[in-house]
Coordinates of C-alpha atoms and ligand atoms in Angstrom, one line a residue:
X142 CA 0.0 0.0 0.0
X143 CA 2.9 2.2 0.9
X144 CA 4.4 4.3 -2.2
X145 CA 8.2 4.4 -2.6
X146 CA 11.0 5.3 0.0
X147 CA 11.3 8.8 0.3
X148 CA 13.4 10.3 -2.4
X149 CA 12.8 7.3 -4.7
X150 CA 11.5 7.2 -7.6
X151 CA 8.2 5.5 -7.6
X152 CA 7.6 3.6 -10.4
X153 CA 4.0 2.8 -10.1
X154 CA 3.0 6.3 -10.0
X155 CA 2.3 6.6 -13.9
X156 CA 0.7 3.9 -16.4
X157 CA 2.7 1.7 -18.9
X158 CA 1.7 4.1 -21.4
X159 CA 3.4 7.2 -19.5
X160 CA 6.7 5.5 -18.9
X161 CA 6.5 4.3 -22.6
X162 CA 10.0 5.2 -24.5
X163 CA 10.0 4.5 -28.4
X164 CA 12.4 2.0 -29.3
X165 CA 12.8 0.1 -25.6
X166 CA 12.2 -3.6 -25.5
X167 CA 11.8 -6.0 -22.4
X168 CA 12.8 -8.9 -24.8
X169 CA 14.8 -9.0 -28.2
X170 CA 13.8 -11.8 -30.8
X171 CA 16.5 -12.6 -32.6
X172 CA 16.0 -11.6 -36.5
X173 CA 14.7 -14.5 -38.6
X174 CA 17.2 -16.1 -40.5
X175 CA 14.8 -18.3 -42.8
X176 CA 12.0 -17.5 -45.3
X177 CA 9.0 -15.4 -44.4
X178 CA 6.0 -16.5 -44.5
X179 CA 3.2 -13.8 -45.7
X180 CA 0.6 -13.3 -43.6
X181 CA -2.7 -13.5 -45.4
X182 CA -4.3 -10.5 -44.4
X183 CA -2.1 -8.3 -43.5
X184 CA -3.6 -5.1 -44.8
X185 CA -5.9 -5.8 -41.8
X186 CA -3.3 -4.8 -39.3
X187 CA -3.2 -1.6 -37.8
X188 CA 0.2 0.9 -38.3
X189 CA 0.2 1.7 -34.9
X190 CA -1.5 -0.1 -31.5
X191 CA 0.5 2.0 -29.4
X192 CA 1.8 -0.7 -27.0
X193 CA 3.8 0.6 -24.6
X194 CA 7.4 0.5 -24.7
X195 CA 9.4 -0.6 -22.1
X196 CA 13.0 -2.1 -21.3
X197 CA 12.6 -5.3 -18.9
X198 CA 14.2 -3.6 -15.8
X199 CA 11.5 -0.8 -16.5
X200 CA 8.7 -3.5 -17.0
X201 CA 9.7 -5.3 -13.9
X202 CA 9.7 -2.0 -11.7
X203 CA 6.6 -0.6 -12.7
X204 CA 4.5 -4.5 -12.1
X205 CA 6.6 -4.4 -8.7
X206 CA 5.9 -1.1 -7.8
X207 CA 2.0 -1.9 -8.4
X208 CA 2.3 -4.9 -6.6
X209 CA 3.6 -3.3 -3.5
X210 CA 0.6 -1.0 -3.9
X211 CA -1.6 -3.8 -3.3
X212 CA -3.4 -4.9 -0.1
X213 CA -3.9 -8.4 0.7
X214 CA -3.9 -11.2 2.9
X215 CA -0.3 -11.4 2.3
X216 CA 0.0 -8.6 3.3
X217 CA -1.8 -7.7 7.0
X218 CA -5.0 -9.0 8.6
X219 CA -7.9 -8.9 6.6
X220 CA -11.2 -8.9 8.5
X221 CA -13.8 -8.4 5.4
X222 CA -16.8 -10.4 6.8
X223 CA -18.9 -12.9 4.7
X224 CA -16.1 -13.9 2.8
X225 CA -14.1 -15.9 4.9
X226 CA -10.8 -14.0 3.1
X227 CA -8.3 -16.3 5.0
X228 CA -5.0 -17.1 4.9
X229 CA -4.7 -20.1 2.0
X230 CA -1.6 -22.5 2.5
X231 CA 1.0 -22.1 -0.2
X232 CA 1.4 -25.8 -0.5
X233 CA -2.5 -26.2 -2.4
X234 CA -1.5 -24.3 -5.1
X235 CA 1.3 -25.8 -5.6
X236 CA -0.1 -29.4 -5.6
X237 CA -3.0 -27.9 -8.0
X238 CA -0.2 -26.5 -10.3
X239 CA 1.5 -30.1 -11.0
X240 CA 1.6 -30.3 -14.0
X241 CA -0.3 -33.8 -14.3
X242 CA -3.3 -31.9 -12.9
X243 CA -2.5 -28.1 -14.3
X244 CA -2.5 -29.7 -18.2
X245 CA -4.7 -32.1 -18.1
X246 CA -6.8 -31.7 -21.1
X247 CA -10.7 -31.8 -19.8
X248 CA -11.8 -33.9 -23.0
X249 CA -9.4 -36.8 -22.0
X250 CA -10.3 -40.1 -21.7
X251 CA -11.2 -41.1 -18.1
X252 CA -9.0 -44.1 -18.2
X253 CA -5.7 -41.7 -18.9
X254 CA -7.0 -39.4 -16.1
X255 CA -7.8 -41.9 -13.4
X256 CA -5.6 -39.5 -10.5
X257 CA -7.8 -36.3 -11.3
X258 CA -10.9 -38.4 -11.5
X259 CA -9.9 -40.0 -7.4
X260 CA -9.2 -37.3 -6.5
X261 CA -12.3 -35.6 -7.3
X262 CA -14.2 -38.7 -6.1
X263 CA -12.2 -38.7 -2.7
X264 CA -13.5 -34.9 -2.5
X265 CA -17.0 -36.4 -2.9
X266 CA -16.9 -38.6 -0.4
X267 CA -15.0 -35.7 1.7
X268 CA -17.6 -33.3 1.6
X269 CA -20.4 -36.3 2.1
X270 CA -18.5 -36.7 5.5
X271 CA -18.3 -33.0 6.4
X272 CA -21.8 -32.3 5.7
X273 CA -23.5 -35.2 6.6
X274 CA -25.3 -35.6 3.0
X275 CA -24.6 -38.6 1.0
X276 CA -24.5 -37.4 -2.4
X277 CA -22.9 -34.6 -3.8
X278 CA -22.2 -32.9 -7.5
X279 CA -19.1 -31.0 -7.8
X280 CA -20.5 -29.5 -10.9
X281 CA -21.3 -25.9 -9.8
X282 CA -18.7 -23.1 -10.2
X283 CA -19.4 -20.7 -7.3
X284 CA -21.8 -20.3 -4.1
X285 CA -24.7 -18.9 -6.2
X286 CA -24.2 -21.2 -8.6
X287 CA -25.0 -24.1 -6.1
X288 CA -27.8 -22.2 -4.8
X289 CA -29.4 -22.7 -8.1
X290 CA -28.4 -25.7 -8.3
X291 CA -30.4 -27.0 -5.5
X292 CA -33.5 -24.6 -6.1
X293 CA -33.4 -26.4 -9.7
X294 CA -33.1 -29.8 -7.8
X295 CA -35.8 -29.0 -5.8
X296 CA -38.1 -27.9 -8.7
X297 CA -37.5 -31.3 -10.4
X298 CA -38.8 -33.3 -7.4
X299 CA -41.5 -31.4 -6.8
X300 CA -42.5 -31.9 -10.9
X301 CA -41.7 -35.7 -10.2
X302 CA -44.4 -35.5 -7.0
X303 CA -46.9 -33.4 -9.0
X304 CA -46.5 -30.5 -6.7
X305 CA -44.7 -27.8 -8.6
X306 CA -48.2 -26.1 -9.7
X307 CA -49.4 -25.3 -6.5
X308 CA -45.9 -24.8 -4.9
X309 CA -44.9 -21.4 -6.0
X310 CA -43.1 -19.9 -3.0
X311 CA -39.6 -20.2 -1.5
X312 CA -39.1 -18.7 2.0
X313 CA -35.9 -16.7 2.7
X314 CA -35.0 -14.7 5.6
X315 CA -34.2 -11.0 5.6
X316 CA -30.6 -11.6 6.8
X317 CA -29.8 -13.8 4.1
X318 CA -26.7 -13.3 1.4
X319 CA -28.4 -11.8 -1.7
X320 CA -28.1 -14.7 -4.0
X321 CA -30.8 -16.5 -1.8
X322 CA -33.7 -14.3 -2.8
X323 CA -32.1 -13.7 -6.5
X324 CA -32.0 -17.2 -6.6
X325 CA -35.2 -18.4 -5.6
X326 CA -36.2 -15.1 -7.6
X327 CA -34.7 -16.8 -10.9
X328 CA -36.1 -20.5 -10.7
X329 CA -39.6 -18.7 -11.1
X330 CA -40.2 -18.8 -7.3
X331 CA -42.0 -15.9 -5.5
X332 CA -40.0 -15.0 -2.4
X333 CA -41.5 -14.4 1.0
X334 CA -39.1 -13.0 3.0
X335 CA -38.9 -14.0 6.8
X336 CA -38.4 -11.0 9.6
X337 CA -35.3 -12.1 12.1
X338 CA -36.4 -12.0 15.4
X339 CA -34.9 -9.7 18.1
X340 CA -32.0 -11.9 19.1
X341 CA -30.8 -12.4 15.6
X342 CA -32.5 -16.0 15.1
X343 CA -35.3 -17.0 12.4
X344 CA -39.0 -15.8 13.3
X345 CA -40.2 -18.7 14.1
X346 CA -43.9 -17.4 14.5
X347 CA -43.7 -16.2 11.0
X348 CA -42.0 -19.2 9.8
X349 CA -45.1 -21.6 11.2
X350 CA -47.9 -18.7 9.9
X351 CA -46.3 -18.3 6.5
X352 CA -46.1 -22.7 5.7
X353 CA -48.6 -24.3 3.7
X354 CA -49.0 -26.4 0.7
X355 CA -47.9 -23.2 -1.8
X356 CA -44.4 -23.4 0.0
X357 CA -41.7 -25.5 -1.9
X358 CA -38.8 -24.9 0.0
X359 CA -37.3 -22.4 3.0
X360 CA -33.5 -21.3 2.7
X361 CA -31.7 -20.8 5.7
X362 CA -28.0 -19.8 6.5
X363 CA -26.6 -21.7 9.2
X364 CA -24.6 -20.1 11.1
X365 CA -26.7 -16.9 9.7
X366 CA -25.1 -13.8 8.5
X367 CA -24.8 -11.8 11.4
X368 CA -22.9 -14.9 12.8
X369 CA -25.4 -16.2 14.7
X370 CA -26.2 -20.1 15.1
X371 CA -29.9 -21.0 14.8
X372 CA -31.5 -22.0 17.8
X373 CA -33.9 -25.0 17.8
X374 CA -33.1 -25.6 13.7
X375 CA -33.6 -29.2 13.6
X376 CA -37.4 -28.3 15.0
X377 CA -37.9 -25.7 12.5
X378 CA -36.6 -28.8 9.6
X379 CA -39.1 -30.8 11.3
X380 CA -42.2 -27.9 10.6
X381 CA -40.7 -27.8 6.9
X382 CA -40.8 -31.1 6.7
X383 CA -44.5 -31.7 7.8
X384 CA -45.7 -29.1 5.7
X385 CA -44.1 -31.0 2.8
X386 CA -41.5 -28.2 1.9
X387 CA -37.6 -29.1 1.5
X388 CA -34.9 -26.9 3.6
X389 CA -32.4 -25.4 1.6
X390 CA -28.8 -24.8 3.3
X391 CA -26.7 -21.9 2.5
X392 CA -23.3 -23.2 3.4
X393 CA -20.3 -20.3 3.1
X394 CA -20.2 -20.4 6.8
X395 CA -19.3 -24.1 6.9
X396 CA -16.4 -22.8 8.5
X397 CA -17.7 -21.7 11.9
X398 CA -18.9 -25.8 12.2
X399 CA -16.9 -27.5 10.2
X400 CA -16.3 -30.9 12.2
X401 CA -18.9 -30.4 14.9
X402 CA -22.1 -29.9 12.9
X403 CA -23.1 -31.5 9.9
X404 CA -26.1 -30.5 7.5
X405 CA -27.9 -33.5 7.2
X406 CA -28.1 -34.3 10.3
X407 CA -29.6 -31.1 11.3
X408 CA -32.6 -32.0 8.9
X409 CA -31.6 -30.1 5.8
X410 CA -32.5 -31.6 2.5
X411 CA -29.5 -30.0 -0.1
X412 CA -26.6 -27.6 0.7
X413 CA -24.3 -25.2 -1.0
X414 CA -21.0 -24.9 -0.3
X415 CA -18.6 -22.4 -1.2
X416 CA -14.8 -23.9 -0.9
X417 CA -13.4 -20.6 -2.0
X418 CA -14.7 -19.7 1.3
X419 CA -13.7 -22.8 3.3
X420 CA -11.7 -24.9 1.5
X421 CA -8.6 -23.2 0.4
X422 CA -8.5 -20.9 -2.7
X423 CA -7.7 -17.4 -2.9
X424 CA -10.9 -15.4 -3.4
X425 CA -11.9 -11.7 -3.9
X426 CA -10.9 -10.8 -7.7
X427 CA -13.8 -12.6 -8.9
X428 CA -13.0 -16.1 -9.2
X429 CA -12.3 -18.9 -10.1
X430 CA -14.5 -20.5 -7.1
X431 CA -16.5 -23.9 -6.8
X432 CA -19.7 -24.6 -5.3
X433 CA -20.6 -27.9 -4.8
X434 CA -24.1 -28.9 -3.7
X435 CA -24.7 -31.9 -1.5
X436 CA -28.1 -33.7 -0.7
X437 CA -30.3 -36.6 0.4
X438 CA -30.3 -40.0 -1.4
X439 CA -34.3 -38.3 -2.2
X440 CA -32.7 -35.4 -4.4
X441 CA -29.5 -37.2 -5.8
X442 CA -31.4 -38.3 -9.1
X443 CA -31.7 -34.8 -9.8
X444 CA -27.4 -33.6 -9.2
X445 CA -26.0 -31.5 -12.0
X446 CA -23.9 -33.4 -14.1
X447 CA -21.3 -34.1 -14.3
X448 CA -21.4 -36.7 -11.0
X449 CA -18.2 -38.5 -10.6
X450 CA -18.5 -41.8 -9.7
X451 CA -16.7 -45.7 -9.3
X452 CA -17.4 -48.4 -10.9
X453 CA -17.6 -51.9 -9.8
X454 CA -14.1 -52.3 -11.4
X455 CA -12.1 -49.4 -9.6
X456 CA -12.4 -46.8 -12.4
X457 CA -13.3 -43.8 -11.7
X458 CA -15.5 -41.7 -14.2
X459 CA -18.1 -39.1 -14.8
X460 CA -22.0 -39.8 -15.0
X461 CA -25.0 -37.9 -15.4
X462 CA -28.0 -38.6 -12.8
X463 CA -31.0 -40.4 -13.9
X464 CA -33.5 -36.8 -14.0
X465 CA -30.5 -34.1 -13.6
X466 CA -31.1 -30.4 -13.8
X467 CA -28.5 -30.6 -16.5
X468 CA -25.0 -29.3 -16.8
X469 CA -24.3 -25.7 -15.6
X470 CA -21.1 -25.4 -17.5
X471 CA -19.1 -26.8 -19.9
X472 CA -17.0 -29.4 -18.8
X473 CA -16.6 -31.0 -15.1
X474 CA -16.3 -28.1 -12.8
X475 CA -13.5 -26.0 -11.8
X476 CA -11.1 -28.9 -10.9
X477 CA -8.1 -26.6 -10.2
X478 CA -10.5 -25.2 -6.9
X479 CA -10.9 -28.7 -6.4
X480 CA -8.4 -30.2 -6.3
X481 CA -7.0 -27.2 -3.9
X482 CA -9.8 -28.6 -1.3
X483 CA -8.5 -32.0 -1.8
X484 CA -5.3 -31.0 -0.7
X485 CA -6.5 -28.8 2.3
X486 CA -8.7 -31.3 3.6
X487 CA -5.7 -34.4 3.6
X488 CA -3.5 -31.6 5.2
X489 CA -5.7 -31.1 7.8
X490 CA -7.6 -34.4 8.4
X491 CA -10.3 -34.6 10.5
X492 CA -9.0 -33.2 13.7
X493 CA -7.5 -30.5 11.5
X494 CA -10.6 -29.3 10.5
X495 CA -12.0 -29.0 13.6
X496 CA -9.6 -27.1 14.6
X497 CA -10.3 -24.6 12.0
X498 CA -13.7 -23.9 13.2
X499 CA -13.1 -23.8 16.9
X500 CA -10.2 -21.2 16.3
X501 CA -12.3 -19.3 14.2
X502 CA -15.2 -18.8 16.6
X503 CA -12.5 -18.1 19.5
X504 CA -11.0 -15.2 17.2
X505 CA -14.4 -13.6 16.4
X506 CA -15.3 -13.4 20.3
X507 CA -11.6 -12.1 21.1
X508 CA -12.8 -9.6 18.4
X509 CA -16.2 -9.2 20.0
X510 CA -14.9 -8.7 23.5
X511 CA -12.4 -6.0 22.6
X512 CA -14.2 -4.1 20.8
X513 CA -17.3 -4.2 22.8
X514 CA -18.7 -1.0 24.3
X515 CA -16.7 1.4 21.6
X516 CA -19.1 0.4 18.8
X517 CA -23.2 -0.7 19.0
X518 CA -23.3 -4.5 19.0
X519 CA -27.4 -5.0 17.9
X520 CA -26.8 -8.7 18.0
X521 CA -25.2 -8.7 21.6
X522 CA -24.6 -12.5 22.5
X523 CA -21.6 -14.5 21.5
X524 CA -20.7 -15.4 18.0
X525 CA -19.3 -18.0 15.8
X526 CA -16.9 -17.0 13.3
X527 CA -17.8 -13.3 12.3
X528 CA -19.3 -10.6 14.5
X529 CA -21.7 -7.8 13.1
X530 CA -21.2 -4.3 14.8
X531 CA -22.9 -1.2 14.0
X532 CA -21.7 2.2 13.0
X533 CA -24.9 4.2 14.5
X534 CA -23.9 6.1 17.9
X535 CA -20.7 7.4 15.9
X536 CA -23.1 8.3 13.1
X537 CA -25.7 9.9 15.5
X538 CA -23.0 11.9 17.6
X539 CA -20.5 12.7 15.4
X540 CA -22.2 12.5 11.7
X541 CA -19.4 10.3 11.1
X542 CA -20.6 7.2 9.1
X543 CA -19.5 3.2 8.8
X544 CA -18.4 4.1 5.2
X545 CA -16.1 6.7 6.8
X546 CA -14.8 4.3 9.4
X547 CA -14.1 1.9 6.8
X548 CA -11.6 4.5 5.1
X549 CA -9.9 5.5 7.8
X550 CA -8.8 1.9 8.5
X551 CA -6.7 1.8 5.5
X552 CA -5.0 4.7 7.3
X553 CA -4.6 2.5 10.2
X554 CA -3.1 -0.3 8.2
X555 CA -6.0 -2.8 8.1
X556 CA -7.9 -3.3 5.1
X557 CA -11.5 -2.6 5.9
X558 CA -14.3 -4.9 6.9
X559 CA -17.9 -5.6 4.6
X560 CA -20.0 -2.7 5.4
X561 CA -24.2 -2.2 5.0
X562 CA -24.1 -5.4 4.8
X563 CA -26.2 -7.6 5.8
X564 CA -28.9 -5.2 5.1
X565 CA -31.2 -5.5 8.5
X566 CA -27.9 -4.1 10.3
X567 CA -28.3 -0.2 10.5
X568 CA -24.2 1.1 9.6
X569 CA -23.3 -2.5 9.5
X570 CA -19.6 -2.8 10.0
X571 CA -19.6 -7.0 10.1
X572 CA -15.8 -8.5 11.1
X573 CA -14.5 -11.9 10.7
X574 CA -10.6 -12.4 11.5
X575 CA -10.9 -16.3 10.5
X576 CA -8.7 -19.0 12.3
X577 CA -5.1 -17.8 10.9
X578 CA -4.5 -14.6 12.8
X579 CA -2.7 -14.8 15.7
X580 CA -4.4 -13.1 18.8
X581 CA -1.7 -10.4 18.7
X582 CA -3.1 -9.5 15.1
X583 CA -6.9 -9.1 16.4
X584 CA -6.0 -7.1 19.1
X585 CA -3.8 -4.7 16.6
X586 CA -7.5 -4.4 14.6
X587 CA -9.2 -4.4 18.1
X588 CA -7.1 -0.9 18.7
X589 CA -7.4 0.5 15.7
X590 CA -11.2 0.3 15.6
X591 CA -10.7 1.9 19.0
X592 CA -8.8 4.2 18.2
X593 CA -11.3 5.5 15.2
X594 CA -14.3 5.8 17.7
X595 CA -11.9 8.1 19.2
X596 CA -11.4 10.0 16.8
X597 CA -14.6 9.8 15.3
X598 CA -15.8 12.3 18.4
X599 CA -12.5 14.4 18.4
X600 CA -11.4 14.8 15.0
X601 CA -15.0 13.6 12.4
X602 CA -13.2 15.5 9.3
X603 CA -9.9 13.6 9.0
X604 CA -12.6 10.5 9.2
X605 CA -14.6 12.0 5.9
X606 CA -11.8 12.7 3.7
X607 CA -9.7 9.0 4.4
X608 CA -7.9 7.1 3.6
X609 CA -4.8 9.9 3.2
X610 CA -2.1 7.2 3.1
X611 CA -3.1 5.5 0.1
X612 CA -2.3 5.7 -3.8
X613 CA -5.4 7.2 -4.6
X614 CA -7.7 9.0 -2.1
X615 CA -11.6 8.3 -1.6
X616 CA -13.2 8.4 -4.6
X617 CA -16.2 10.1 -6.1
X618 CA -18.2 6.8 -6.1
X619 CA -21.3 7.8 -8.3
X620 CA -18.8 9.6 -11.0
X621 CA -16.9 6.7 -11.6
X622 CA -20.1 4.4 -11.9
X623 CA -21.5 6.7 -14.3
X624 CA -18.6 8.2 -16.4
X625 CA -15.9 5.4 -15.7
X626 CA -12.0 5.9 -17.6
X627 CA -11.4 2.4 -18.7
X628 CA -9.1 3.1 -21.6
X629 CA -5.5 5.4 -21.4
X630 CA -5.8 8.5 -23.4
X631 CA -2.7 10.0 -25.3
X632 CA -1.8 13.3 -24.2
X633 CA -1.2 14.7 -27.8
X634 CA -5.6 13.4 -28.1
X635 CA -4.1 11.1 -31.0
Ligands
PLP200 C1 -20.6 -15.6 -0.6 C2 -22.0 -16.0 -0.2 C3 -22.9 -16.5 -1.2 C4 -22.6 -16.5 -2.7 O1 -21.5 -17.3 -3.0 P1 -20.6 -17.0 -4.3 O2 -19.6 -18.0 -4.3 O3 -20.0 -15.6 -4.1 O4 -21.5 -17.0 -5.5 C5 -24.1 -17.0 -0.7 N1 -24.4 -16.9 0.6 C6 -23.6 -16.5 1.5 C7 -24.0 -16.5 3.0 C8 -22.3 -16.0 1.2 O5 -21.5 -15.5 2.1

């Protein structure tokens, strides 16, 4: 985050373009010694594409420069809440960069590709364990992507029961993660949304009004999003259940349970699960991620394809279920997140993975304790592994608002947590240090947030204009949304 030493000469303060010299080269090609080959259109190519030209130390300077400009979780702690942004061990990506998995071509045979193929099977069976579901499709490529999965899944069974006319509503909490509703929303479901109560938990009052025969399915995120576990769940199943709905389960916060609490046996019918979240894989720049959705032995005919599966011979291939939703993109998935998990779950084992999700909850109290009293805590009993606080007294007292505290923490050397998010918290400022920082780091983030309710009451405009220590100041937000500079201009307006 930190430009150059003093008195240096930054190289990342320009573009490419800017530092652009005609005639420099980061690599010579030798002159071609043999005959040239015409190519067949080449009045087609431009005179000029104005590349930028750069010698290799040049080239190498400005990427570094830009890189040291970055803030990760390389970098420093990284409490952005909802995301599980945690530390990923170095030694999954280099197992999912071996070359016998990195260039494997997806259209090989499965007999030449019988090590991916266990792999992915082991996974499977994995995930079967950890979520207490015994069938599971690997298929999906991201959380939301699962989601639909299963509300697709869903759909199907209900057609095979002759249910789907009358069952035209999916039930989703107001706390839930966006996709829920959006999902629901796009399998042609109406969504009725479901008030949390005033200790965080499902209304359950609404939840037993609100079931009939027009409900197909209720979604629920267990632990929910303001990190709270759902009391009395496995009743709530029941209810579902008897009303002749199916519970959906949002799994990105496998990792406050992971090893302790498992899906199925909690009464839910087909999960998502995000392992970009909980399994190992750098996430935040978009992707790739996987999803995979795990269910009963009642909704497994209906799996997206591809399912991997053994035969009675020991090989190890690809099927598609008997009445599958279909495939949701091309080939099997993305194996490279996959095979990441693989290699995070083996490293861990059992007792690993445990541990993950009893250090996580532990680091999101520490979190809770410290900071309590210096910010509103709506949601005041303990946590699992992410904590919601609320910017609202320092909004109320000092005008100063979350989106301002969550500036000035780049000042303080933190990147910031997920704000207004999720929506039912007013100046939502939600926190989840994950199981890989050490308790020195938390209380470093613990002080710093102290420190900004400080000087949210002494000193509110140094708060408005943050961050001051980065590259580029606080932006105007609605000017870049609406007249965004995507493309380097030329000076001389060639
Ligand atoms: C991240 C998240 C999702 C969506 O998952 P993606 O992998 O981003 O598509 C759904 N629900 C919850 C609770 C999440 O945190």
């Amino acid at each position: 985050m930190s430009a150059a030493r003093p008195g240096a000469e930054d190289f990342g303060a320009q573009l490419s373009f800017d530092r652009s010299a005609p005639g420099r080269r980061a690599v010579d090609v030798p002159a071609w010694g043999g005959e040239e080959t015409p190519l067949p259109n080449a009045h087609l190519l431009r005179d000029s594409v104005r590349l930028p030209e750069l010698s290799q130390g040049g080239l190498v300077r400005y990427y570094t420069a830009l890189s040291a400009r970055n803030y990760g979780i390389d970098s420093g702690t990284y409490p952005l809440g909802s995301c599980t942004m945690k530390y990923n061990p170095k030694v999954d990506d280099l197992v999912a960069s071996l070359p016998g998995f990195a260039t494997a071509h997806p259209q090989a045979p499965a007999e030449e590709a019988q090590g991916t193929l266990r792999i992915l099977l082991e996974l499977r069976r994995g995930l079967a364990e950890v979520t207490g579901l015994p069938e599971v499709s690997l298929a999906p490529a991201a959380g939301a992507q699962g989601e639909l999965a299963g509300v697709l899944m869903i759909t199907r069974a209900l057609e095979d029961r002759g249910d789907l006319e009358t069952r035209r509503r999916i039930l989703v909490p107001d706390s839930a993660h966006g996709t829920n509703p959006a999902t629901a929303a796009m399998a042609g479901f109406t969504v009725t949304q479901i008030p949390t109560a005033a200790d965080g938990s499902l209304d359950r009052a609404t939840i037993e009004r609100e079931l009939d025969e027009t409900v197909a399915a209720v979604m629920v995120t267990i632990p929910n999003t303001l990190g709270l576990w759902e009391q009395g769940i496995e009743e709530v199943a029941d209810l579902i259940h008897d009303a002749g709905a199916y519970l959906y389960g949002d799994g990105a916060n496998l990792n406050a349970i992971m090893g302790r609490v498992r899906y199925g046996d909690l009464g839910f019918d087909v999960v998502h699960l995000n392992l970009h979240k909980s399994f190992s894989t750098p996430h935040g720049g978009g992707g790739p991620g996987a999803g995979p959705v795990a269910c009963t032995e009642e909704l497994a005919p209906y799996l997206p394809a591809p399912v991997v599966v053994e035969d009675g011979d020991g090989l190890v291939r690809f099927e598609t279920p008997e009445r599958s939703i279909g495939r949701l993109q091309q080939f099997h998935g993305n194996v490279g997140v996959l095979i990441r998990a693989y290699a995070y779950m083996r490293a861990l084992g059992a007792e690993g993975l445990r541990a993950v999700s009893g250090q996580a909850v532990l680091n999101a109290n520490y979190l809770r304790v410290l900071m309590h009293g210096h910010y509103d805590l709506p949601y005041d009993r303990p946590v699992l592994h992410e904590v919601v606080f609320s910017g609202t007294r320092q909004r109320r007292e000092h005008g100063v608002r979350t989106y301002d505290i969550a500036k000035r923490l780049i000042d303080h050397g933190f990147h910031p947590p997920t704000v207004y998010f999720p929506l039912i918290v007013e100046e939502a400022l939600m926190m989840e240090p994950t199981e890989t920082e050490p308790p020195e780091a938390i209380e470093a983030l613990a002080e710093a947030m102290i420190a900004i309710a400080a000087e949210s009451a002494e000193d509110p405009e140094t708060l408005h204009g943050a961050p001051w220590t980065a590259p580029i100041g606080r932006l105007d937000e609605a000017e870049a949304a609406r007249r965004p500079v995507l493309r380097w201009q030329p000076a001389d307006g060639e």
